[in-house]
Amino acid sequence: MSRLPVTKTPKPYVGGAFIRSESGRTYPLADAAGAFFAHLPQCTRKDLRNAVEAAAKAGPGWAKRTAYNRGQILYRLAEMLEARAEEMTAVLVRFGVARAAAAREVAAAVDRLVYYAGWADKYEQVLGNVNPVASPHFNFTVTEPMGIVGVVAPDAPSLLGLVSLVAPVIVSGNTVVALASEATPYPAVLLGEMLATSDLPGGVVNLLTGFRRELVPTFATHAHLRALNAAVGPEDAKALRLGAADSIKRVRIAGAAKPADWLSAREESVYAIRDFLEFKTTWHPIGA
Amino acid sequence: MLAKSSSAALRRLFDAVGPVDAVGIEERVAKYGTRSIKKNAKLWGLKTAVSMVDLTTLEGKDTPGKVASLCRKAVQPHDADLDVPRVAAVCVYPAMVRHARRALGTGTGVKIASVATAFPSGQAPLETRLAEVRAAVADGADEIDMVINRGAFLAGEFAAVQDEIAAVVEACGPAALKVILEVSELETYDNIRAASFLALQVIRPGDFIKTSTGKTSLNATLGNNQVMIDAIRDHYLDTGIAIGMKPAGGIRTAKQALTFLVAVKETLGDAWLTNTRYRFGASSLLNDLLRQLAKEKSGAYQAPYYFSEAAESY
């Protein structure tokens, strides 16, 4: 007896749930061979707004976790991805990445998560400071997460690019609203399924699928987003910077100076964590 | 014996006011959210909703200072360049009425509403409750929010419930009255409709019926609101007396508020789309309305912390 095929409806991961676009819109996605793959939600600025609300709800609880616990959870996410590495590699291959390159990309994504998981309870020692002052004060600088950060993933590498932009942001207690690669959004959908099983509280990472031209203006102007971490071309970068100026948000464009070499260890750094921190300096009086 | 007579009384009341088609109500209110309200209509709706807010703080930790800042927010909800109207009223405990009066002064157009009659339970002797009403009015309250005696209602003592409402109407004097049915404790739509009529029959034009205290788990829903505005419509068509409506508790977003306004427009008509006949009992709703108004003006979604902190109670 032949079985009816059971096909998956790809749905992005927002607020701890798998959603459809509030608009009901979808768009057909073809694989590298040109064959129909699935319909994906074409998220709108309202979906972005809803995702920001979800991130806002999750933020305080996430930031309050101990650094050690955030590290554990990021490491757990790496475990989830490692366990489903075969499936993820096959997906990347289906969307046009050569098999060897796809396997390298998945391994690099796992390693990148582990790298930032390790930093979780260490960056504070490196970035914070006790400052010498010429008065009877104990003067020290500590870091705090900024809040909700918008991420615009590069078209390729669709998985490694997204992971490289998200991990350094959430490790310090920020929350993320991310737009998946427009060319190859499905790996991000699959990553969402791993996020859901990784002990990461719902709403800390929110993934949207859709078109950059529709969503970049809202990423730029939404005042509740405190910073943007994007891997986009000069035109989108300009739109993001212009829009961000109004609400004075920080913009970090990956690969702006020279093209990003995502696989390289140069793309992982404590300074990527620093870019999404606020620094607070305290003057504490000490007795004579 | 008591149970028998109370069930007979219940039957008589239900015969008089008619039953509620619960499935039909749910069906109908589910459709209200599907109306597309954009641009100018949305702007109008948001501003109208602001003008209907009873800005509320009802907490044990209320202080004169907190009430004063609530009053300042009521008079000017946001920067002048947003061009928003004042809210309809501030709603406080009786002990805070004189502080609110001092903070508001006269001539702002913002009314002072005071909950009274042993809010939120209503479980105090009638004399005590009436004295509380008189004291609040004497201190300068323009409106009184009373709770009905749900215990008596559920026991079938409808005449007692109605007499108490009539007594409070008298104690109010010139102040408008809002009768809180506390719908979550009435349990069925039939009971809500019956309780609505008990109130409607004895209150005056310009008075209100109100869903809830905001102190229980379930508050104003579109369904409860619909049953009550249906009762107001039926009463108006019968007698020509126009009574107002105030859903309270649980209305936190601008979108919810617009949906309630849709219900009002499609049930009672434009004549009720004014703050003399429709109010929202809320505290956090105002900030969301302002946030959406600012978004309509600037085109950019706003961060919640651009707006002053709302009072924390419902």
Tab-separated table of N, CA and C in Angstrom, chain A residues 199-278:
chain	number	residue	atom	x	y	z
A	199	ASP	N	16.261	24.710	25.489
A	199	ASP	CA	16.146	25.374	26.799
A	199	ASP	C	16.204	26.895	26.686
A	200	LEU	N	16.316	27.385	25.456
A	200	LEU	CA	16.297	28.835	25.284
A	200	LEU	C	14.863	29.300	25.544
A	201	PRO	N	14.652	30.266	26.468
A	201	PRO	CA	13.275	30.692	26.731
A	201	PRO	C	12.631	31.253	25.458
A	202	GLY	N	11.361	30.968	25.251
A	202	GLY	CA	10.636	31.483	24.091
A	202	GLY	C	10.732	32.993	24.036
A	203	GLY	N	10.936	33.534	22.841
A	203	GLY	CA	10.980	34.985	22.679
A	203	GLY	C	12.392	35.562	22.723
A	204	VAL	N	13.380	34.785	23.141
A	204	VAL	CA	14.750	35.319	23.171
A	204	VAL	C	15.294	35.442	21.751
A	205	VAL	N	15.038	34.432	20.929
A	205	VAL	CA	15.376	34.540	19.508
A	205	VAL	C	14.092	34.369	18.703
A	206	ASN	N	13.811	35.347	17.876
A	206	ASN	CA	12.628	35.305	17.038
A	206	ASN	C	13.060	35.409	15.586
A	207	LEU	N	12.627	34.451	14.777
A	207	LEU	CA	13.082	34.397	13.391
A	207	LEU	C	11.921	34.703	12.457
A	208	LEU	N	12.165	35.571	11.497
A	208	LEU	CA	11.137	35.890	10.507
A	208	LEU	C	11.626	35.483	9.131
A	209	THR	N	10.692	35.046	8.278
A	209	THR	CA	11.023	34.824	6.883
A	209	THR	C	10.258	35.852	6.057
A	210	GLY	N	10.866	36.297	4.981
A	210	GLY	CA	10.177	37.292	4.157
A	210	GLY	C	11.171	38.068	3.328
A	211	PHE	N	10.711	39.212	2.833
A	211	PHE	CA	11.528	39.967	1.884
A	211	PHE	C	12.187	41.159	2.566
A	212	ARG	N	13.474	41.325	2.284
A	212	ARG	CA	14.218	42.440	2.874
A	212	ARG	C	13.602	43.785	2.527
A	213	ARG	N	13.203	43.936	1.255
A	213	ARG	CA	12.719	45.260	0.840
A	213	ARG	C	11.484	45.656	1.631
A	214	GLU	N	10.739	44.655	2.131
A	214	GLU	CA	9.550	44.982	2.924
A	214	GLU	C	9.894	45.245	4.383
A	215	LEU	N	10.925	44.589	4.875
A	215	LEU	CA	11.152	44.611	6.323
A	215	LEU	C	12.298	45.522	6.765
A	216	VAL	N	13.259	45.768	5.876
A	216	VAL	CA	14.400	46.602	6.272
A	216	VAL	C	13.958	47.986	6.787
A	217	PRO	N	12.996	48.655	6.120
A	217	PRO	CA	12.607	49.972	6.643
A	217	PRO	C	12.069	49.902	8.074
A	218	THR	N	11.348	48.834	8.405
A	218	THR	CA	10.805	48.731	9.758
A	218	THR	C	11.897	48.365	10.757
A	219	PHE	N	12.826	47.486	10.344
A	219	PHE	CA	13.991	47.220	11.200
A	219	PHE	C	14.693	48.536	11.525
A	220	ALA	N	14.813	49.389	10.515
A	220	ALA	CA	15.555	50.639	10.696
A	220	ALA	C	14.849	51.578	11.659
A	221	THR	N	13.515	51.673	11.553
A	221	THR	CA	12.822	52.739	12.290
A	221	THR	C	12.190	52.281	13.597
A	222	HIS	N	11.992	50.987	13.785
A	222	HIS	CA	11.307	50.555	15.013
A	222	HIS	C	12.102	51.019	16.238
A	223	ALA	N	11.471	51.873	17.026
A	223	ALA	CA	12.216	52.525	18.105
A	223	ALA	C	12.556	51.584	19.250
A	224	HIS	N	11.862	50.464	19.327
A	224	HIS	CA	12.102	49.558	20.449
A	224	HIS	C	13.323	48.669	20.198
A	225	LEU	N	13.767	48.582	18.960
A	225	LEU	CA	15.011	47.876	18.665
A	225	LEU	C	16.149	48.806	19.057
A	226	ARG	N	17.047	48.330	19.915
A	226	ARG	CA	18.096	49.213	20.407
A	226	ARG	C	19.347	49.160	19.543
A	227	ALA	N	19.471	48.126	18.740
A	227	ALA	CA	20.656	48.001	17.897
A	227	ALA	C	20.328	47.075	16.737
A	228	LEU	N	21.170	47.151	15.705
A	228	LEU	CA	20.995	46.282	14.544
A	228	LEU	C	22.312	45.593	14.249
A	229	ASN	N	22.243	44.308	13.939
A	229	ASN	CA	23.417	43.550	13.549
A	229	ASN	C	23.071	42.935	12.200
A	230	ALA	N	23.620	43.481	11.137
A	230	ALA	CA	23.145	43.100	9.815
A	230	ALA	C	24.312	42.766	8.898
A	231	ALA	N	24.062	41.808	8.002
A	231	ALA	CA	25.023	41.527	6.940
A	231	ALA	C	24.301	41.807	5.637
A	232	VAL	N	24.370	43.061	5.210
A	232	VAL	CA	23.611	43.490	4.031
A	232	VAL	C	24.518	44.311	3.115
A	233	GLY	N	24.047	44.528	1.906
A	233	GLY	CA	24.795	45.319	0.942
A	233	GLY	C	24.750	46.796	1.281
A	234	PRO	N	25.522	47.613	0.546
A	234	PRO	CA	25.634	49.037	0.867
A	234	PRO	C	24.298	49.770	0.858
A	235	GLU	N	23.402	49.363	-0.041
A	235	GLU	CA	22.140	50.101	-0.145
A	235	GLU	C	21.271	49.889	1.093
A	236	ASP	N	21.118	48.590	1.483
A	236	ASP	CA	20.348	48.287	2.693
A	236	ASP	C	21.047	48.857	3.923
A	237	ALA	N	22.381	48.817	3.925
A	237	ALA	CA	23.122	49.354	5.062
A	237	ALA	C	22.815	50.835	5.238
A	238	LYS	N	22.746	51.542	4.128
A	238	LYS	CA	22.449	52.978	4.195
A	238	LYS	C	21.037	53.197	4.748
A	239	ALA	N	20.091	52.397	4.239
A	239	ALA	CA	18.708	52.530	4.727
A	239	ALA	C	18.640	52.254	6.228
A	240	LEU	N	19.370	51.242	6.678
A	240	LEU	CA	19.358	50.920	8.104
A	240	LEU	C	19.959	52.053	8.916
A	241	ARG	N	21.098	52.589	8.447
A	241	ARG	CA	21.765	53.657	9.204
A	241	ARG	C	20.905	54.912	9.267
A	242	LEU	N	20.275	55.254	8.149
A	242	LEU	CA	19.439	56.458	8.123
A	242	LEU	C	18.252	56.306	9.075
A	243	GLY	N	17.578	55.165	8.977
A	243	GLY	CA	16.418	54.943	9.845
A	243	GLY	C	16.816	54.877	11.303
A	244	ALA	N	17.971	54.276	11.563
A	244	ALA	CA	18.415	54.090	12.944
A	244	ALA	C	18.777	55.418	13.598
A	245	ALA	N	19.140	56.396	12.784
A	245	ALA	CA	19.567	57.682	13.340
A	245	ALA	C	18.456	58.317	14.166
A	246	ASP	N	17.218	58.144	13.717
A	246	ASP	CA	16.075	58.758	14.393
A	246	ASP	C	15.935	58.288	15.832
A	247	SER	N	16.063	56.995	16.025
A	247	SER	CA	15.897	56.464	17.372
A	247	SER	C	17.264	56.181	18.007
A	248	ILE	N	18.317	56.701	17.410
A	248	ILE	CA	19.684	56.603	17.937
A	248	ILE	C	20.036	55.163	18.264
A	249	LYS	N	19.813	54.256	17.324
A	249	LYS	CA	20.212	52.888	17.620
A	249	LYS	C	21.568	52.593	17.003
A	250	ARG	N	22.237	51.637	17.606
A	250	ARG	CA	23.566	51.250	17.171
A	250	ARG	C	23.436	50.343	15.950
A	251	VAL	N	24.277	50.547	14.957
A	251	VAL	CA	24.219	49.700	13.767
A	251	VAL	C	25.590	49.084	13.540
A	252	ARG	N	25.620	47.768	13.434
A	252	ARG	CA	26.857	47.067	13.123
A	252	ARG	C	26.602	46.317	11.829
A	253	ILE	N	27.351	46.662	10.802
A	253	ILE	CA	27.201	45.998	9.510
A	253	ILE	C	28.362	45.029	9.352
A	254	ALA	N	28.043	43.736	9.334
A	254	ALA	CA	29.095	42.736	9.167
A	254	ALA	C	29.589	42.774	7.728
A	255	GLY	N	30.899	42.769	7.563
A	255	GLY	CA	31.471	42.769	6.231
A	255	GLY	C	31.422	44.121	5.550
A	256	ALA	N	31.265	45.191	6.320
A	256	ALA	CA	31.194	46.517	5.709
A	256	ALA	C	32.575	46.938	5.201
A	257	ALA	N	33.613	46.682	6.018
A	257	ALA	CA	34.969	47.100	5.632
A	257	ALA	C	35.526	46.188	4.538
A	258	LYS	N	35.526	44.903	4.825
A	258	LYS	CA	35.919	43.950	3.793
A	258	LYS	C	35.002	42.742	3.899
A	259	PRO	N	34.792	42.029	2.787
A	259	PRO	CA	33.817	40.939	2.785
A	259	PRO	C	34.078	39.957	3.925
A	260	ALA	N	32.984	39.569	4.601
A	260	ALA	CA	33.141	38.663	5.732
A	260	ALA	C	33.565	37.280	5.249
A	261	ASP	N	34.536	36.688	5.962
A	261	ASP	CA	34.929	35.313	5.698
A	261	ASP	C	34.332	34.492	6.840
A	262	TRP	N	33.089	34.042	6.627
A	262	TRP	CA	32.293	33.530	7.741
A	262	TRP	C	32.929	32.320	8.409
A	263	LEU	N	33.625	31.501	7.622
A	263	LEU	CA	34.186	30.278	8.200
A	263	LEU	C	35.391	30.563	9.090
A	264	SER	N	36.008	31.704	8.841
A	264	SER	CA	37.261	31.987	9.515
A	264	SER	C	37.053	32.355	10.983
A	265	ALA	N	38.062	32.071	11.803
A	265	ALA	CA	37.998	32.405	13.220
A	265	ALA	C	38.018	33.911	13.434
A	266	ARG	N	38.379	34.673	12.391
A	266	ARG	CA	38.361	36.139	12.519
A	266	ARG	C	36.940	36.657	12.724
A	267	GLU	N	35.954	35.854	12.319
A	267	GLU	CA	34.561	36.289	12.453
A	267	GLU	C	34.011	36.058	13.858
A	268	GLU	N	34.792	35.443	14.733
A	268	GLU	CA	34.307	35.274	16.101
A	268	GLU	C	35.235	36.018	17.046
A	269	SER	N	34.612	36.860	17.870
A	269	SER	CA	35.434	37.729	18.689
A	269	SER	C	34.618	38.267	19.855
A	270	VAL	N	35.285	38.545	20.946
A	270	VAL	CA	34.604	39.146	22.094
A	270	VAL	C	34.106	40.550	21.742
A	271	TYR	N	34.726	41.145	20.728
A	271	TYR	CA	34.287	42.499	20.350
A	271	TYR	C	32.909	42.485	19.700
A	272	ALA	N	32.519	41.336	19.131
A	272	ALA	CA	31.149	41.228	18.616
A	272	ALA	C	30.161	41.251	19.781
A	273	ILE	N	30.584	40.699	20.935
A	273	ILE	CA	29.728	40.772	22.129
A	273	ILE	C	29.678	42.206	22.629
A	274	ARG	N	30.859	42.848	22.669
A	274	ARG	CA	30.954	44.218	23.185
A	274	ARG	C	30.051	45.181	22.413
A	275	ASP	N	29.916	44.944	21.108
A	275	ASP	CA	29.144	45.873	20.285
A	275	ASP	C	27.673	45.954	20.692
A	276	PHE	N	27.210	44.987	21.495
A	276	PHE	CA	25.802	45.012	21.905
A	276	PHE	C	25.659	45.078	23.414
A	277	LEU	N	26.562	45.824	24.025
A	277	LEU	CA	26.532	46.043	25.469
A	277	LEU	C	26.500	47.536	25.757
A	278	GLU	N	25.868	47.883	26.858
A	278	GLU	CA	25.997	49.231	27.401
A	278	GLU	C	26.961	49.145	28.580
